[in-house]
Each structure stands twice: as C-alpha cells, then as structure tokens.
C-alpha cells in the first residue's frame, strides 16, 4: 500500500529502480453506453508495439528532456502491476469536487500506471552498492543522484502521457488530463528528505487509489491534517499474497485460468503472459473498498469518484517473447 520515510540522508534503495512510478488519470471523449469491451481490448493491443524512436525523441524534446534519454523505452508500460485501463466513473460521492476536477458520473476514464522503465533501472544500478547506509546530504554523489532522480520522475510522467496518447489514438478518442500522481520518489521535506515508496503525494488536490483489475478504483481528496502521515497516501489496495504463492492459489484447470481474462464487471483483461496473468489475479490484492474505508476513517482522505474497470491492458506478448525482447 505504500510507505513514507523521512530521513536526513538520501536512500536510493528505498525508491529502487522504478523511480517516478506513478498513476495518471485522463478523461476521454468516449461514451459509456457505447463501450464494447472486446473491441476496446483488441484495439489496445497496439500499446505493445510503440517503437518509433523519432516520435519518442520529439516527445522528449517537447518535455525539455534530452532526446536520447532511454528513447527505446519511452511509451512502454512494463511488467508487474503496471497497466493501462479503461474505466467508467460509476459514482461521484462529491459532485462538486468531481466537477472541479473536470469529471462527472458516467465519464469514461483512462488510468495509466507505469514508471521510468530502463532509465530508472540504469540510475539505480549506479547507486545499488550504497545500501542501507544511504548518502549524506553533503555527499557530492547525493546531488548527482537527485539530479538523475528528478529527470526520471519527469521521464516517467511523460511516459504515462505517451501511453495515454497511444491508447486514445487506438480507441479513436480524445483525452484530457485529470491527475498525475507519482508514488516512488524523494523530495526535500523540511530539513530532510521524504522518501515515498508506493505512497502518493497528498499535498495535492486529487489522488488516484487503484484497486485490482476486478475491483473499484477511486479518486480521493487528501485532507492533509495529519503530520504523522507525512503528506502521503496509499496509492493502491496493496498485495495480499506475493507473486510466487499465487501460482498455488489459482486452480490449475485451463477453464479457471482462462476465466482470469474476464472480470465480474463484464470487462476484459489483455495479458498474454500467463504467469503474469496469475500473479496479478484479483485475489492477490486486498479489498480496495476496505482500504478506502480505512483512509476515510483515519481522516486522511474523502472519496470524490468511484471507477469500475472495463478493459485492462498489461501485455500482448507471452512470457517467452517478453524475455526475448528485454
């Protein structure tokens, strides 16, 4: 679900290799009553093959980033719990705040979860040996790390925008940014450094909270009156079971495994990597509604919107093909 730690030192290993990982929500011009999940799923398969270096360079330049910065990875989702999901805003408990955010009940949203891909990994590789001791604030390597870290956070945000643009082109719709929220990053906080690992920034107007691919997700309004929360919120429901154990928890019959490609909402899941399909099964995650209730009870946030999944795209390649492409 996430952790926020304040320290007088910088700890690269707390953030890991996916620097800048986050979630971005867009409002689309699609009509909810016209959605056909299977057709949407088929169209989203093009997300697998975003490999236009020239276009990637143009995107990087437009964001004032070096145009050779991991250009072959820009516009890619990655593995693990990353995804691009079409959702419907099913409820707006706070209509006024929803309107302020530019959304309304019945809107079709695009929810993208991804990070800095190989760029972040290359940065972390240069600092992996630092270990739990971290880096002193005055260490010259600290400034160098934070400079690259900040580039990775910007790169990751751009990556999510490009994924959304590719999805919008495939779905033949327009998209408009609702919220962009990073949850793997380091920031100056008072006299120290605030490390957020899987914890969304809560000193903003809106934060997404992701459920599993067969559960509700939410748009939250942070309350921000709890100093002990370090201006942070959970970014998702969090895992209940680790990836390895899921292979024993999901039944072996082919019919059971095939059922993982559909949801109780009538939605579709595009994930040709059968191992990943099992490891990221809905049963692996905690109940997102319970997590929301805990945040509300703790007076950390209020619910602005409730989203239900229509199509979740993870990968259109099998495990062997994904490994060969690395």
Coordinates of C-alpha atoms in Angstrom, one line a residue:
X1 CA 0.0 0.0 0.0
X2 CA 3.0 2.3 0.4
X3 CA 5.4 3.8 3.0
X4 CA 6.7 7.3 3.6
X5 CA 10.0 7.7 5.5
X6 CA 11.7 11.0 6.5
X7 CA 15.5 10.9 6.8
X8 CA 18.4 13.3 6.9
X9 CA 20.1 11.1 4.3
X10 CA 19.2 10.0 0.8
X11 CA 18.5 6.3 0.4
X12 CA 18.3 5.2 -3.3
X13 CA 17.5 1.6 -2.3
X14 CA 14.2 2.8 -0.6
X15 CA 13.0 4.0 -4.0
X16 CA 14.6 1.2 -6.0
X17 CA 14.8 1.1 -9.8
X18 CA 11.3 2.3 -10.8
X19 CA 12.0 6.0 -9.9
X20 CA 8.9 8.2 -10.6
X21 CA 6.5 5.3 -10.9
X22 CA 3.0 6.7 -10.7
X23 CA -0.6 6.8 -11.9
X24 CA -2.2 9.2 -14.3
X25 CA -5.9 9.5 -15.0
X26 CA -7.4 11.0 -18.1
X27 CA -10.9 11.8 -19.1
X28 CA -11.8 10.5 -22.6
X29 CA -14.4 11.6 -25.1
X30 CA -15.9 8.0 -25.2
X31 CA -19.5 7.4 -24.3
X32 CA -20.0 4.8 -21.6
X33 CA -23.2 3.4 -23.1
X34 CA -21.4 2.7 -26.4
X35 CA -18.4 0.8 -24.9
X36 CA -17.8 -2.7 -26.3
X37 CA -15.1 -4.3 -24.0
X38 CA -13.9 -6.9 -26.5
X39 CA -13.5 -4.3 -29.3
X40 CA -11.6 -2.0 -26.9
X41 CA -9.4 -4.8 -25.8
X42 CA -8.5 -5.7 -29.4
X43 CA -7.6 -2.1 -30.2
X44 CA -5.5 -1.6 -27.1
X45 CA -3.1 -4.4 -28.2
X46 CA -1.2 -1.8 -30.3
X47 CA 0.2 -0.5 -27.0
X48 CA 2.6 -3.4 -27.1
X49 CA 4.5 -2.1 -30.1
X50 CA 5.2 1.5 -29.5
X51 CA 8.7 1.6 -31.2
X52 CA 9.0 4.9 -33.0
X53 CA 12.3 6.4 -31.9
X54 CA 11.8 9.6 -33.9
X55 CA 8.4 10.2 -32.3
X56 CA 9.9 9.3 -28.9
X57 CA 12.7 11.9 -29.4
X58 CA 10.1 14.5 -30.3
X59 CA 8.1 13.8 -27.2
X60 CA 11.3 14.0 -25.1
X61 CA 12.3 17.3 -26.6
X62 CA 8.8 18.7 -26.1
X63 CA 9.2 17.9 -22.4
X64 CA 12.6 19.6 -22.2
X65 CA 14.3 16.2 -21.7
X66 CA 17.4 15.0 -23.6
X67 CA 16.1 13.3 -26.8
X68 CA 18.4 10.3 -26.3
X69 CA 17.1 9.5 -22.8
X70 CA 16.0 5.9 -22.9
X71 CA 14.2 6.7 -26.1
X72 CA 13.6 3.0 -27.0
X73 CA 11.7 2.6 -23.7
X74 CA 9.5 5.7 -23.8
X75 CA 5.8 4.9 -24.3
X76 CA 6.0 1.4 -22.9
X77 CA 4.1 0.1 -19.9
X78 CA 6.4 -2.6 -18.5
X79 CA 5.5 -5.6 -16.3
X80 CA 4.5 -6.4 -12.8
X81 CA 1.5 -4.4 -11.6
X82 CA 1.7 -1.8 -14.4
X83 CA -1.3 -1.3 -16.7
X84 CA -3.4 0.9 -18.9
X85 CA -7.1 0.6 -18.0
X86 CA -10.3 1.9 -19.5
X87 CA -12.7 2.7 -16.6
X88 CA -16.1 4.2 -16.1
X89 CA -16.7 6.8 -13.4
X90 CA -19.6 5.0 -11.8
X91 CA -20.2 7.2 -8.8
X92 CA -19.3 10.7 -7.7
X93 CA -19.9 10.9 -3.9
X94 CA -18.7 14.5 -4.0
X95 CA -20.2 16.0 -7.1
X96 CA -18.8 19.5 -6.5
X97 CA -15.2 18.2 -6.2
X98 CA -15.6 15.9 -9.1
X99 CA -16.8 18.9 -11.3
X100 CA -13.8 20.9 -10.0
X101 CA -11.6 18.0 -11.2
X102 CA -13.3 18.1 -14.6
X103 CA -15.1 14.8 -14.4
X104 CA -18.7 13.7 -13.9
X105 CA -20.6 10.5 -13.3
X106 CA -20.7 8.3 -16.5
X107 CA -17.4 9.6 -17.8
X108 CA -15.0 7.1 -19.4
X109 CA -11.6 7.4 -18.0
X110 CA -8.1 6.1 -18.9
X111 CA -6.0 5.0 -16.0
X112 CA -2.3 4.5 -16.6
X113 CA 0.2 3.0 -14.1
X114 CA 3.8 2.9 -15.2
X115 CA 7.2 4.3 -14.3
X116 CA 10.7 5.1 -15.6
X117 CA 11.4 1.7 -17.1
X118 CA 15.0 1.0 -18.1
X119 CA 16.0 4.6 -17.4
X120 CA 15.2 4.4 -13.7
X121 CA 16.9 1.0 -13.5
X122 CA 20.1 2.3 -15.0
X123 CA 20.2 5.1 -12.4
X124 CA 19.6 2.7 -9.5
X125 CA 22.3 0.4 -10.8
X126 CA 24.9 3.1 -10.3
X127 CA 23.9 3.5 -6.6
X128 CA 22.8 0.0 -5.7
X129 CA 26.0 -0.6 -3.7
X130 CA 25.2 2.4 -1.4
X131 CA 23.0 0.0 0.6
X132 CA 21.0 0.8 3.8
X133 CA 23.5 3.5 5.0
X134 CA 22.3 5.8 2.3
X135 CA 24.1 9.0 1.2
X136 CA 24.8 12.1 3.4
X137 CA 23.2 15.3 2.3
X138 CA 26.5 16.9 1.7
X139 CA 27.9 14.0 -0.3
X140 CA 28.6 15.0 -3.9
X141 CA 27.0 11.7 -5.1
X142 CA 23.8 12.8 -3.4
X143 CA 23.4 15.8 -5.7
X144 CA 24.3 13.7 -8.8
X145 CA 21.7 11.1 -7.8
X146 CA 19.0 13.6 -7.1
X147 CA 19.6 15.3 -10.5
X148 CA 19.1 12.0 -12.3
X149 CA 16.2 11.0 -10.0
X150 CA 14.4 14.2 -10.9
X151 CA 14.9 13.5 -14.6
X152 CA 13.5 10.0 -14.1
X153 CA 10.4 11.4 -12.4
X154 CA 9.8 13.7 -15.3
X155 CA 10.5 10.9 -17.8
X156 CA 8.0 8.6 -16.0
X157 CA 5.3 11.2 -16.1
X158 CA 5.9 11.8 -19.8
X159 CA 5.9 8.0 -20.4
X160 CA 2.4 7.8 -18.9
X161 CA 1.2 10.6 -21.1
X162 CA 2.5 9.0 -24.2
X163 CA 0.9 5.7 -23.3
X164 CA -2.4 7.5 -22.9
X165 CA -2.0 9.3 -26.2
X166 CA -1.3 5.9 -28.0
X167 CA -4.4 4.4 -26.3
X168 CA -6.5 7.4 -27.3
X169 CA -5.4 7.0 -30.9
X170 CA -6.2 3.3 -30.8
X171 CA -9.6 3.9 -29.2
X172 CA -10.3 6.9 -31.5
X173 CA -11.0 9.4 -28.8
X174 CA -9.6 12.5 -27.2
X175 CA -8.0 12.5 -23.7
X176 CA -7.7 15.3 -21.1
X177 CA -5.5 15.1 -18.0
X178 CA -7.4 14.8 -14.7
X179 CA -4.5 13.9 -12.3
X180 CA -0.9 12.8 -12.5
X181 CA 0.4 11.3 -9.3
X182 CA 3.9 9.8 -8.6
X183 CA 4.4 7.4 -5.7
X184 CA 8.1 6.4 -6.0
X185 CA 10.2 9.4 -5.4
X186 CA 12.3 11.5 -3.0
X187 CA 11.5 15.1 -2.1
X188 CA 13.0 17.8 0.1
X189 CA 10.8 18.0 3.2
X190 CA 11.7 20.4 5.9
X191 CA 15.3 19.8 6.8
X192 CA 15.3 16.2 5.5
X193 CA 14.4 14.0 2.6
X194 CA 11.0 12.4 2.3
X195 CA 11.1 9.0 0.6
X196 CA 7.9 7.7 -0.8
X197 CA 7.8 4.1 -1.9
X198 CA 4.3 3.2 -3.2
X199 CA 3.0 6.3 -1.3
X200 CA 1.2 9.0 -3.3
X201 CA 1.9 12.7 -2.6
X202 CA -1.0 14.0 -0.6
X203 CA -0.2 17.7 -0.7
X204 CA -2.3 18.0 -3.9
X205 CA -5.9 18.3 -4.8
X206 CA -6.6 14.8 -6.1
X207 CA -5.0 11.4 -5.7
X208 CA -6.0 8.1 -7.5
X209 CA -6.3 4.9 -5.5
X210 CA -6.1 1.8 -7.6
X211 CA -7.9 -1.5 -7.0
X212 CA -7.2 -4.8 -8.7
X213 CA -8.3 -5.3 -12.3
X214 CA -11.6 -6.7 -11.0
X215 CA -12.3 -4.1 -8.3
X216 CA -13.2 -0.5 -7.9
X217 CA -10.6 2.3 -8.0
X218 CA -11.1 5.7 -6.5
X219 CA -10.3 9.4 -6.9
X220 CA -9.5 10.8 -3.5
X221 CA -9.3 14.3 -2.0
X222 CA -6.5 14.3 0.6
X223 CA -7.4 16.0 3.8
X224 CA -3.8 16.6 4.9
X225 CA -4.3 17.4 8.6
X226 CA -2.2 14.5 10.0
X227 CA 1.5 15.5 10.3
X228 CA 2.4 11.8 11.1
X229 CA 1.1 10.8 7.6
X230 CA 4.0 12.9 6.1
X231 CA 1.7 14.3 3.3
X232 CA 1.3 10.8 1.8
X233 CA -1.5 8.4 1.0
X234 CA -1.7 4.8 -0.2
X235 CA -1.6 4.6 -4.0
X236 CA -3.4 1.3 -4.2
X237 CA -5.0 -1.6 -2.4
X238 CA -1.7 -3.4 -2.0
X239 CA -0.9 -7.1 -2.3
X240 CA -2.4 -9.7 -0.1
X241 CA -0.3 -12.5 -1.5
X242 CA 3.1 -12.5 -3.1
X243 CA 3.6 -13.4 -6.8
X244 CA 5.1 -16.8 -6.2
X245 CA 2.3 -18.1 -3.9
X246 CA -0.4 -17.1 -6.4
X247 CA 0.5 -20.0 -8.7
X248 CA -0.6 -22.3 -5.9
X249 CA -3.7 -20.4 -5.1
X250 CA -5.2 -20.3 -8.5
X251 CA -6.7 -23.5 -9.8
X252 CA -4.8 -25.5 -12.5
X253 CA -7.7 -26.2 -14.8
X254 CA -7.5 -24.3 -18.1
X255 CA -11.0 -23.1 -17.7
X256 CA -10.1 -21.5 -14.3
X257 CA -7.0 -19.8 -15.9
X258 CA -8.9 -18.6 -18.9
X259 CA -11.5 -17.0 -16.6
X260 CA -8.9 -14.6 -15.4
X261 CA -9.2 -12.8 -18.8
X262 CA -12.7 -11.6 -17.8
X263 CA -14.0 -9.7 -14.9
X264 CA -17.1 -9.7 -12.8
X265 CA -17.9 -6.3 -14.4
X266 CA -18.1 -7.9 -17.8
X267 CA -14.7 -6.4 -18.6
X268 CA -11.7 -7.9 -20.4
X269 CA -8.0 -8.3 -19.5
X270 CA -5.3 -8.3 -22.1
X271 CA -2.4 -10.3 -20.7
X272 CA -0.8 -12.9 -22.9
X273 CA 1.8 -13.7 -20.3
X274 CA 0.0 -16.4 -18.5
X275 CA 2.3 -16.3 -15.5
X276 CA 1.7 -12.6 -15.0
X277 CA -2.0 -13.2 -15.5
X278 CA -2.0 -15.5 -12.5
X279 CA 0.5 -13.4 -10.4
X280 CA -1.7 -10.3 -10.9
X281 CA -5.0 -12.0 -10.4
X282 CA -7.6 -10.0 -8.4
X283 CA -7.3 -12.5 -5.5
X284 CA -3.7 -11.3 -5.0
X285 CA -4.8 -7.9 -3.8
X286 CA -6.6 -6.5 -0.8
X287 CA -10.1 -5.2 -1.0
X288 CA -9.8 -1.6 -2.3
X289 CA -13.1 -0.6 -0.6
X290 CA -11.6 -1.7 2.7
X291 CA -8.5 0.4 2.1
X292 CA -10.7 3.4 1.2
X293 CA -12.8 3.0 4.3
X294 CA -9.6 3.0 6.4
X295 CA -8.3 6.1 4.8
X296 CA -11.6 7.9 5.4
X297 CA -11.9 6.6 9.0
X298 CA -8.4 7.9 9.6
X299 CA -9.5 11.3 8.2
X300 CA -6.7 11.2 5.6
X301 CA -9.0 11.5 2.6
X302 CA -12.5 11.7 1.2
X303 CA -13.9 9.9 -1.8
X304 CA -14.5 12.1 -4.9
X305 CA -15.1 9.4 -7.5
X306 CA -15.6 5.6 -7.9
X307 CA -14.3 3.9 -11.0
X308 CA -15.1 0.4 -12.4
X309 CA -12.9 -1.4 -14.8
X310 CA -13.9 -2.1 -18.5
X311 CA -10.6 -3.2 -20.1
X312 CA -7.2 -3.7 -18.5
X313 CA -4.2 -3.9 -20.8
X314 CA -1.0 -5.4 -19.4
X315 CA 0.8 -7.2 -22.3
X316 CA 0.1 -8.7 -25.7
X317 CA 3.2 -10.9 -25.5
X318 CA 3.7 -14.2 -23.8
X319 CA 6.4 -14.7 -21.2
X320 CA 9.0 -16.2 -23.5
X321 CA 8.5 -13.4 -26.1
X322 CA 8.7 -10.7 -23.4
X323 CA 12.0 -12.1 -22.1
X324 CA 13.5 -12.2 -25.6
X325 CA 12.6 -8.5 -26.1
X326 CA 14.4 -7.3 -23.0

